[in-house]
Coordinates of N, CA, C and O in Angstrom, one line a residue:
F50 N 15.8 -20.3 -17.5 CA 14.6 -21.0 -17.0 C 15.0 -22.5 -16.7 O 14.7 -23.0 -15.6
I51 N 15.6 -23.2 -17.6 CA 15.9 -24.6 -17.4 C 16.9 -24.8 -16.3 O 16.7 -25.7 -15.5
S52 N 17.8 -23.9 -16.1 CA 18.7 -24.0 -15.0 C 18.0 -23.9 -13.7 O 18.3 -24.6 -12.7
S53 N 17.1 -22.9 -13.6 CA 16.4 -22.7 -12.4 C 15.4 -23.8 -12.1 O 15.3 -24.3 -11.0
Y54 N 14.8 -24.4 -13.2 CA 13.9 -25.5 -13.0 C 14.7 -26.7 -12.5 O 14.2 -27.4 -11.6
K55 N 15.9 -27.0 -13.1 CA 16.7 -28.1 -12.6 C 17.1 -28.0 -11.2 O 17.1 -29.0 -10.4
H56 N 17.4 -26.8 -10.8 CA 17.8 -26.5 -9.4 C 16.7 -26.8 -8.5 O 16.9 -27.5 -7.4
L57 N 15.5 -26.4 -8.8 CA 14.3 -26.6 -8.0 C 14.0 -28.1 -8.0 O 13.6 -28.7 -7.0
E58 N 14.1 -28.7 -9.2 CA 13.8 -30.1 -9.3 C 14.7 -31.0 -8.4 O 14.2 -31.9 -7.7
K59 N 15.9 -30.7 -8.4 CA 16.9 -31.4 -7.5 C 16.5 -31.3 -6.1 O 16.5 -32.3 -5.3
L60 N 16.2 -30.1 -5.7 CA 15.8 -29.8 -4.3 C 14.5 -30.6 -3.9 O 14.4 -31.2 -2.8
C61 N 13.5 -30.6 -4.8 CA 12.3 -31.3 -4.5 C 12.5 -32.8 -4.4 O 11.9 -33.4 -3.5
G62 N 13.4 -33.3 -5.2 CA 13.7 -34.7 -5.1 C 14.4 -35.1 -3.8 O 14.1 -36.1 -3.2
E63 N 15.3 -34.2 -3.3 CA 16.0 -34.4 -2.1 C 15.0 -34.3 -0.9 O 15.0 -35.1 0.1
V64 N 14.2 -33.2 -0.9 CA 13.3 -32.9 0.2 C 12.3 -34.1 0.4 O 12.0 -34.5 1.5
L65 N 11.7 -34.5 -0.7 CA 10.7 -35.5 -0.7 C 11.2 -36.9 -0.8 O 10.5 -37.9 -0.7
N66 N 12.5 -37.1 -1.1 CA 13.1 -38.4 -1.3 C 12.4 -39.2 -2.3 O 12.0 -40.3 -2.1
D67 N 12.2 -38.5 -3.4 CA 11.4 -39.1 -4.5 C 12.0 -38.7 -5.9 O 12.3 -37.6 -6.1
S68 N 12.2 -39.7 -6.7 CA 12.8 -39.5 -8.0 C 11.9 -38.7 -9.0 O 12.4 -38.3 -10.0
R69 N 10.7 -38.6 -8.6 CA 9.8 -37.8 -9.5 C 9.9 -36.3 -9.3 O 9.3 -35.5 -10.0
R70 N 10.6 -35.9 -8.3 CA 11.0 -34.5 -8.0 C 9.8 -33.5 -8.0 O 9.0 -33.6 -7.1
I71 N 9.8 -32.6 -8.9 CA 8.7 -31.6 -8.9 C 7.3 -32.3 -9.1 O 6.4 -31.9 -8.4
S72 N 7.3 -33.3 -9.9 CA 6.0 -34.1 -10.0 C 5.6 -34.6 -8.6 O 4.4 -34.6 -8.3
A73 N 6.5 -35.1 -7.8 CA 6.2 -35.6 -6.5 C 5.7 -34.5 -5.6 O 4.7 -34.7 -4.8
Y74 N 6.3 -33.3 -5.7 CA 5.8 -32.1 -4.9 C 4.4 -31.8 -5.3 O 3.5 -31.6 -4.5
I75 N 4.1 -31.8 -6.6 CA 2.8 -31.5 -7.2 C 1.8 -32.5 -6.6 O 0.7 -32.2 -6.1
D76 N 2.2 -33.8 -6.7 CA 1.3 -34.9 -6.2 C 1.0 -34.7 -4.8 O -0.1 -34.9 -4.3
E77 N 2.0 -34.4 -4.0 CA 1.9 -34.2 -2.6 C 0.9 -33.1 -2.3 O 0.0 -33.2 -1.4
M78 N 1.0 -32.0 -3.0 CA 0.0 -30.9 -2.9 C -1.4 -31.3 -3.2 O -2.4 -31.0 -2.5
Q79 N -1.5 -32.1 -4.3 CA -2.9 -32.5 -4.8 C -3.5 -33.5 -3.8 O -4.7 -33.6 -3.7
N80 N -2.7 -34.3 -3.1 CA -3.2 -35.3 -2.2 C -3.3 -34.7 -0.7 O -3.5 -35.5 0.2
T81 N -3.1 -33.5 -0.6 CA -3.1 -32.9 0.8 C -4.5 -32.3 1.0 O -4.9 -31.3 0.2
P82 N -5.2 -32.8 2.0 CA -6.6 -32.2 2.2 C -6.6 -30.8 2.8 O -5.8 -30.5 3.7
H83 N -7.4 -30.0 2.3 CA -7.6 -28.6 2.8 C -6.4 -27.7 2.7 O -6.3 -26.8 3.5
G84 N -5.5 -27.9 1.8 CA -4.4 -27.1 1.6 C -4.7 -25.6 1.5 O -4.1 -24.8 2.0
T85 N -5.8 -25.4 0.7 CA -6.1 -24.0 0.4 C -6.7 -23.3 1.7 O -6.6 -22.1 1.8
Y86 N -7.2 -24.1 2.6 CA -7.7 -23.5 3.9 C -6.5 -23.0 4.8 O -6.6 -22.0 5.4
Y87 N -5.4 -23.8 4.8 CA -4.3 -23.5 5.6 C -3.2 -22.6 5.0 O -2.5 -21.9 5.7
V88 N -3.2 -22.6 3.7 CA -2.1 -21.8 3.0 C -2.8 -21.0 1.9 O -3.2 -21.5 0.9
P89 N -2.8 -19.7 2.1 CA -3.5 -18.8 1.1 C -3.0 -18.9 -0.3 O -3.8 -18.8 -1.2
S90 N -1.7 -19.1 -0.5 CA -1.2 -19.2 -1.9 C -1.2 -20.6 -2.5 O -0.6 -20.8 -3.6
W91 N -1.9 -21.5 -1.8 CA -1.8 -22.9 -2.2 C -2.2 -23.1 -3.7 O -1.4 -23.7 -4.5
N92 N -3.4 -22.6 -4.1 CA -3.8 -22.9 -5.5 C -2.9 -22.2 -6.5 O -2.6 -22.8 -7.6
E93 N -2.5 -21.0 -6.2 CA -1.6 -20.3 -7.2 C -0.2 -21.0 -7.3 O 0.3 -21.1 -8.4
D94 N 0.3 -21.5 -6.2 CA 1.6 -22.2 -6.3 C 1.4 -23.5 -7.0 O 2.3 -23.8 -7.9
L95 N 0.4 -24.2 -6.8 CA 0.1 -25.5 -7.5 C 0.0 -25.2 -9.0 O 0.6 -26.0 -9.8
K96 N -0.8 -24.2 -9.3 CA -1.0 -23.9 -10.7 C 0.3 -23.6 -11.4 O 0.6 -24.0 -12.5
K97 N 1.2 -22.7 -10.7 CA 2.4 -22.3 -11.3 C 3.4 -23.6 -11.5 O 4.0 -23.7 -12.5
L98 N 3.4 -24.4 -10.5 CA 4.3 -25.6 -10.6 C 3.9 -26.5 -11.8 O 4.7 -26.9 -12.5
K99 N 2.6 -26.7 -11.9 CA 2.1 -27.5 -13.0 C 2.4 -26.8 -14.4 O 2.9 -27.5 -15.3
H100 N 2.3 -25.5 -14.4 CA 2.5 -24.8 -15.7 C 4.0 -24.9 -16.0 O 4.4 -25.1 -17.2
Y101 N 4.9 -24.7 -15.0 CA 6.3 -24.7 -15.3 C 6.8 -26.1 -15.6 O 7.7 -26.3 -16.4
R102 N 6.2 -27.1 -15.1 CA 6.5 -28.5 -15.5 C 6.1 -28.7 -16.9 O 6.9 -29.3 -17.7
W103 N 4.9 -28.2 -17.3 CA 4.5 -28.3 -18.7 C 5.5 -27.6 -19.6 O 5.8 -28.1 -20.7
I104 N 5.9 -26.4 -19.3 CA 6.9 -25.6 -20.1 C 8.1 -26.4 -20.2 O 8.7 -26.6 -21.3
R105 N 8.6 -27.0 -19.1 CA 9.9 -27.7 -19.2 C 9.7 -28.9 -20.1 O 10.6 -29.2 -20.9
N106 N 8.6 -29.6 -20.0 CA 8.3 -30.8 -20.9 C 8.2 -30.3 -22.4 O 8.8 -31.0 -23.2
Q107 N 7.6 -29.2 -22.6 CA 7.6 -28.7 -24.0 C 9.0 -28.4 -24.5 O 9.3 -28.8 -25.6
I108 N 9.8 -27.7 -23.7 CA 11.1 -27.4 -24.2 C 11.9 -28.7 -24.4 O 12.7 -28.8 -25.4
A109 N 11.8 -29.7 -23.5 CA 12.5 -30.9 -23.6 C 12.1 -31.8 -24.8 O 12.9 -32.5 -25.4
H110 N 10.8 -31.8 -25.1 CA 10.3 -32.8 -26.1 C 9.8 -32.2 -27.4 O 9.6 -33.0 -28.3
E111 N 9.5 -31.0 -27.5 CA 8.9 -30.4 -28.7 C 10.0 -29.7 -29.5 O 10.7 -28.8 -29.0
P112 N 10.2 -30.0 -30.8 CA 11.2 -29.4 -31.6 C 11.3 -27.9 -31.7 O 12.4 -27.3 -31.7
D113 N 10.2 -27.3 -31.8 CA 10.2 -25.8 -32.0 C 10.0 -25.0 -30.7 O 9.8 -23.8 -30.7
C114 N 10.1 -25.7 -29.6 CA 10.0 -25.0 -28.3 C 11.4 -24.8 -27.6 O 12.2 -25.8 -27.5
D115 N 11.6 -23.6 -27.2 CA 12.8 -23.3 -26.4 C 12.5 -22.2 -25.4 O 11.4 -21.7 -25.4
E116 N 13.5 -21.9 -24.6 CA 13.3 -20.9 -23.6 C 12.9 -19.6 -24.1 O 12.1 -18.9 -23.5
G117 N 13.4 -19.3 -25.3 CA 13.1 -18.0 -25.9 C 11.7 -17.8 -26.3 O 11.1 -16.7 -26.2
N118 N 11.0 -18.8 -26.7 CA 9.6 -18.6 -27.1 C 8.6 -19.3 -26.1 O 7.4 -19.2 -26.3
M119 N 9.1 -19.8 -25.0 CA 8.2 -20.5 -24.0 C 8.1 -19.7 -22.7 O 7.1 -19.9 -22.0
C120 N 9.1 -18.9 -22.4 CA 9.1 -18.3 -21.1 C 9.8 -16.9 -21.1 O 10.4 -16.6 -22.1
D121 N 9.7 -16.2 -20.0 CA 10.4 -15.0 -19.9 C 11.2 -15.0 -18.6 O 11.0 -15.9 -17.7
P122 N 12.0 -13.9 -18.3 CA 12.8 -13.9 -17.1 C 12.0 -14.1 -15.8 O 12.5 -14.6 -14.8
S123 N 10.8 -13.6 -15.8 CA 10.0 -13.7 -14.5 C 9.7 -15.1 -14.1 O 9.5 -15.4 -13.0
D124 N 9.7 -16.0 -15.1 CA 9.4 -17.4 -14.8 C 10.6 -18.0 -14.1 O 10.4 -18.7 -13.1
A125 N 11.8 -17.7 -14.5 CA 13.0 -18.2 -13.8 C 13.0 -17.6 -12.4 O 13.4 -18.3 -11.4
L126 N 12.6 -16.3 -12.2 CA 12.6 -15.7 -10.9 C 11.6 -16.4 -10.0 O 11.9 -16.6 -8.8
W127 N 10.5 -16.8 -10.5 CA 9.5 -17.4 -9.7 C 10.0 -18.8 -9.2 O 9.9 -19.1 -8.0
L128 N 10.7 -19.5 -10.1 CA 11.3 -20.8 -9.7 C 12.3 -20.6 -8.6 O 12.4 -21.4 -7.7
E129 N 13.2 -19.6 -8.8 CA 14.2 -19.3 -7.8 C 13.6 -18.9 -6.4 O 14.1 -19.3 -5.4
D130 N 12.5 -18.1 -6.5 CA 11.8 -17.7 -5.3 C 11.2 -19.0 -4.6 O 11.3 -19.1 -3.4
F131 N 10.6 -19.9 -5.4 CA 10.0 -21.1 -4.8 C 11.1 -21.9 -4.2 O 10.9 -22.5 -3.1
Y132 N 12.3 -22.0 -4.8 CA 13.4 -22.7 -4.2 C 13.8 -22.1 -2.9 O 13.9 -22.9 -1.9
S133 N 13.8 -20.8 -2.8 CA 14.1 -20.1 -1.5 C 13.1 -20.4 -0.5 O 13.4 -20.6 0.7
R134 N 11.8 -20.4 -0.9 CA 10.7 -20.7 0.0 C 10.9 -22.1 0.6 O 10.6 -22.3 1.8
I135 N 11.3 -23.1 -0.2 CA 11.5 -24.5 0.3 C 12.6 -24.4 1.3 O 12.5 -25.0 2.4
M136 N 13.7 -23.8 1.0 CA 14.9 -23.7 1.9 C 14.5 -23.0 3.2 O 15.0 -23.4 4.3
N137 N 13.6 -22.0 3.2 CA 13.2 -21.3 4.4 C 12.0 -21.9 5.0 O 11.5 -21.3 6.0
Q138 N 11.5 -23.0 4.5 CA 10.3 -23.7 5.0 C 9.1 -22.8 5.0 O 8.3 -22.8 6.0
T139 N 9.0 -22.0 4.0 CA 7.8 -21.2 3.8 C 7.1 -21.5 2.5 O 6.3 -20.8 2.0
D140 N 7.4 -22.7 2.0 CA 6.7 -23.2 0.8 C 5.3 -23.8 1.3 O 5.1 -24.0 2.5
P141 N 4.4 -24.1 0.3 CA 3.1 -24.6 0.7 C 3.1 -25.8 1.6 O 2.3 -25.8 2.6
L142 N 3.9 -26.8 1.3 CA 3.8 -28.0 2.1 C 4.4 -27.8 3.5 O 3.8 -28.3 4.5
A143 N 5.4 -27.0 3.6 CA 5.9 -26.7 5.0 C 4.9 -25.8 5.8 O 4.7 -26.1 7.0
L144 N 4.3 -24.9 5.1 CA 3.3 -24.0 5.8 C 2.1 -24.9 6.3 O 1.6 -24.7 7.4
Y145 N 1.7 -25.8 5.4 CA 0.6 -26.7 5.8 C 1.0 -27.6 7.0 O 0.2 -27.7 7.9
R146 N 2.2 -28.2 7.0 CA 2.7 -29.0 8.1 C 2.7 -28.2 9.4 O 2.3 -28.7 10.4
T147 N 3.2 -27.0 9.3 CA 3.2 -26.1 10.5 C 1.8 -25.8 11.0 O 1.6 -25.9 12.2
A148 N 0.9 -25.5 10.1 CA -0.5 -25.1 10.5 C -1.2 -26.3 11.1 O -2.1 -26.1 11.9
T149 N -0.9 -27.5 10.6 CA -1.7 -28.7 11.1 C -1.0 -29.5 12.1 O -1.5 -30.5 12.6
A150 N 0.2 -29.1 12.5 CA 1.0 -29.9 13.5 C 0.4 -29.8 14.9 O -0.1 -28.7 15.2
P151 N 0.5 -30.9 15.7 CA 0.1 -30.8 17.1 C 0.9 -29.7 17.8 O 2.1 -29.5 17.5
R152 N 0.3 -29.0 18.6 CA 0.9 -27.9 19.4 C 0.9 -28.2 20.9 O 0.1 -28.9 21.4
T153 N 1.9 -27.7 21.6 CA 1.9 -27.8 23.0 C 1.4 -26.5 23.6 O 1.5 -25.4 23.1
T154 N 0.8 -26.7 24.8 CA 0.2 -25.5 25.5 C 1.2 -25.0 26.5 O 1.9 -25.9 27.1
P155 N 1.3 -23.8 26.8 CA 2.3 -23.3 27.8 C 2.0 -23.7 29.2 O 2.8 -23.7 30.1
K156 N 0.7 -24.1 29.4 CA 0.3 -24.5 30.8 C 0.9 -25.9 31.2 O 1.0 -26.2 32.3
D157 N 1.2 -26.7 30.2 CA 1.7 -28.0 30.4 C 3.2 -28.2 30.1 O 3.7 -27.5 29.3
N158 N 3.8 -29.1 30.8 CA 5.2 -29.4 30.4 C 5.2 -30.5 29.4 O 6.3 -30.8 28.8
H159 N 4.1 -31.2 29.3 CA 4.1 -32.3 28.3 C 3.3 -31.9 27.1 O 2.5 -31.0 27.1
S160 N 3.5 -32.6 26.0 CA 2.9 -32.2 24.7 C 1.4 -32.6 24.7 O 1.1 -33.8 25.1
T161 N 0.5 -31.7 24.3 CA -0.9 -32.0 24.1 C -1.3 -31.6 22.8 O -0.9 -30.6 22.3
T162 N -2.1 -32.4 22.2 CA -2.6 -32.0 20.8 C -3.8 -31.1 20.9 O -4.7 -31.3 21.7
V163 N -3.7 -30.0 20.2 CA -4.8 -29.1 20.1 C -5.9 -29.8 19.3 O -5.7 -30.3 18.3
D164 N -7.1 -29.8 19.9 CA -8.2 -30.5 19.2 C -8.6 -30.0 17.9 O -8.2 -28.9 17.5
A165 N -9.4 -30.7 17.2 CA -9.8 -30.4 15.8 C -10.6 -29.1 15.7 O -10.7 -28.6 14.6
Q166 N -11.1 -28.6 16.8 CA -11.9 -27.4 16.7 C -11.0 -26.2 16.7 O -11.5 -25.1 16.5
S167 N -9.7 -26.3 16.9 CA -8.8 -25.1 16.9 C -8.8 -24.6 15.5 O -8.7 -25.3 14.5
D168 N -8.8 -23.3 15.4 CA -8.7 -22.7 14.1 C -7.2 -22.4 13.7 O -6.3 -22.7 14.5
V169 N -7.0 -22.0 12.5 CA -5.7 -21.8 11.9 C -4.9 -20.8 12.8 O -3.7 -20.9 12.9
Y170 N -5.5 -19.8 13.4 CA -4.8 -18.8 14.0 C -4.6 -19.1 15.5 O -4.2 -18.2 16.2
G171 N -4.8 -20.3 15.9 CA -4.4 -20.7 17.3 C -5.5 -20.4 18.3 O -5.3 -20.6 19.5
N172 N -6.7 -20.0 17.9 CA -7.8 -19.8 18.9 C -8.4 -21.1 19.2 O -8.9 -21.8 18.4
N173 N -8.2 -21.5 20.5 CA -8.6 -22.9 20.9 C -10.0 -22.8 21.4 O -10.3 -22.4 22.5
T174 N -11.0 -23.3 20.5 CA -12.4 -23.3 20.9 C -12.7 -24.4 21.9 O -13.8 -24.5 22.3
S175 N -11.8 -25.3 22.2 CA -12.0 -26.4 23.1 C -12.2 -25.8 24.5 O -12.6 -26.6 25.4
E176 N -11.8 -24.6 24.8 CA -12.0 -24.0 26.1 C -13.4 -23.6 26.3 O -13.8 -23.2 27.4
M177 N -14.3 -23.7 25.3 CA -15.6 -23.3 25.4 C -16.4 -24.0 26.5 O -17.1 -23.3 27.2
P178 N -16.3 -25.3 26.7 CA -17.0 -25.9 27.8 C -16.6 -25.4 29.1 O -17.5 -25.2 30.0
V179 N -15.4 -25.0 29.4 CA -15.0 -24.4 30.7 C -15.8 -23.1 30.9 O -16.3 -22.9 32.0
V180 N -15.8 -22.2 29.9 CA -16.5 -21.0 30.0 C -18.0 -21.2 30.2 O -18.6 -20.6 31.0
F181 N -18.5 -22.2 29.5 CA -19.9 -22.5 29.6 C -20.3 -22.9 31.1 O -21.2 -22.5 31.6
F182 N -19.5 -23.8 31.6 CA -19.7 -24.3 33.0 C -19.6 -23.2 34.0 O -20.3 -23.1 35.0
V183 N -18.6 -22.3 33.8 CA -18.4 -21.2 34.8 C -19.7 -20.3 34.7 O -20.2 -19.9 35.7
L184 N -20.1 -20.0 33.5 CA -21.3 -19.1 33.4 C -22.6 -19.9 33.9 O -23.4 -19.2 34.6
L185 N -22.7 -21.2 33.7 CA -23.8 -21.9 34.2 C -23.8 -21.9 35.7 O -24.8 -21.7 36.4
F186 N -22.6 -22.1 36.3 CA -22.5 -22.1 37.8 C -22.9 -20.7 38.3 O -23.6 -20.6 39.3
A187 N -22.4 -19.7 37.7 CA -22.8 -18.3 38.1 C -24.3 -18.1 38.0 O -24.9 -17.5 38.9
L188 N -24.9 -18.6 37.0 CA -26.3 -18.4 36.8 C -27.1 -19.1 37.9 O -28.1 -18.6 38.5
I189 N -26.7 -20.3 38.2 CA -27.3 -21.1 39.3 C -27.2 -20.4 40.7 O -28.2 -20.3 41.4
I190 N -26.0 -19.8 40.9 CA -25.8 -19.1 42.2 C -26.8 -17.9 42.2 O -27.4 -17.6 43.2
I191 N -26.9 -17.1 41.1 CA -27.8 -16.0 41.0 C -29.2 -16.4 41.3 O -30.0 -15.7 42.0
V192 N -29.6 -17.5 40.7 CA -31.0 -18.0 40.8 C -31.3 -18.4 42.3 O -32.3 -18.0 42.9
L193 N -30.3 -19.1 42.9 CA -30.4 -19.5 44.3 C -30.5 -18.2 45.2 O -31.4 -18.2 46.1
I194 N -29.7 -17.2 45.0 CA -29.8 -16.0 45.8 C -31.1 -15.3 45.6 O -31.7 -14.9 46.6
A195 N -31.6 -15.3 44.3 CA -32.9 -14.6 44.1 C -34.0 -15.4 44.8 O -34.9 -14.8 45.4
V196 N -34.0 -16.7 44.8 CA -35.0 -17.5 45.4 C -35.0 -17.3 46.9 O -36.0 -17.1 47.6
I197 N -33.8 -17.3 47.5 CA -33.7 -17.1 49.0 C -34.1 -15.7 49.4 O -34.9 -15.5 50.3
C198 N -33.8 -14.7 48.6 CA -34.2 -13.3 48.9 C -35.7 -13.1 48.7 O -36.3 -12.2 49.4
L199 N -36.4 -13.8 47.8 CA -37.8 -13.6 47.6 C -38.6 -14.3 48.6 O -39.8 -14.1 48.7
R200 N -38.1 -15.1 49.5 CA -38.9 -15.8 50.5 C -39.2 -15.0 51.6 O -39.0 -14.2 52.2

């Protein structure tokens, strides 16, 4: 456990350029608005990171606490998996950045920001006014034709 924790801790420090390492990652998650909206595993990952930091602190500072009575092999596996997720940019903060990053549209050669109405899955609701005006125009044409025909 401790070896896996240290490995993850070092990576978090390097990725965030922060000497607080895993604590910095936790703080970043806690200070990120709407993380749970964009990343389904957000709360579970945050809870696990806090728990494993607590376990590490217990092992480091409490006389009767050690890996044998504080954790089991699945805990080290979770830490190693989280390390891999950071490396593959599938960790919560990377997924959040990807989900909230400005996107370009294939129609343009230049970058355009998808407006705030876009949902997580890329459905751009900002095209709604275009559809509305096309339908409104069609309705006006139908009304005009009906008025002309009824005369």
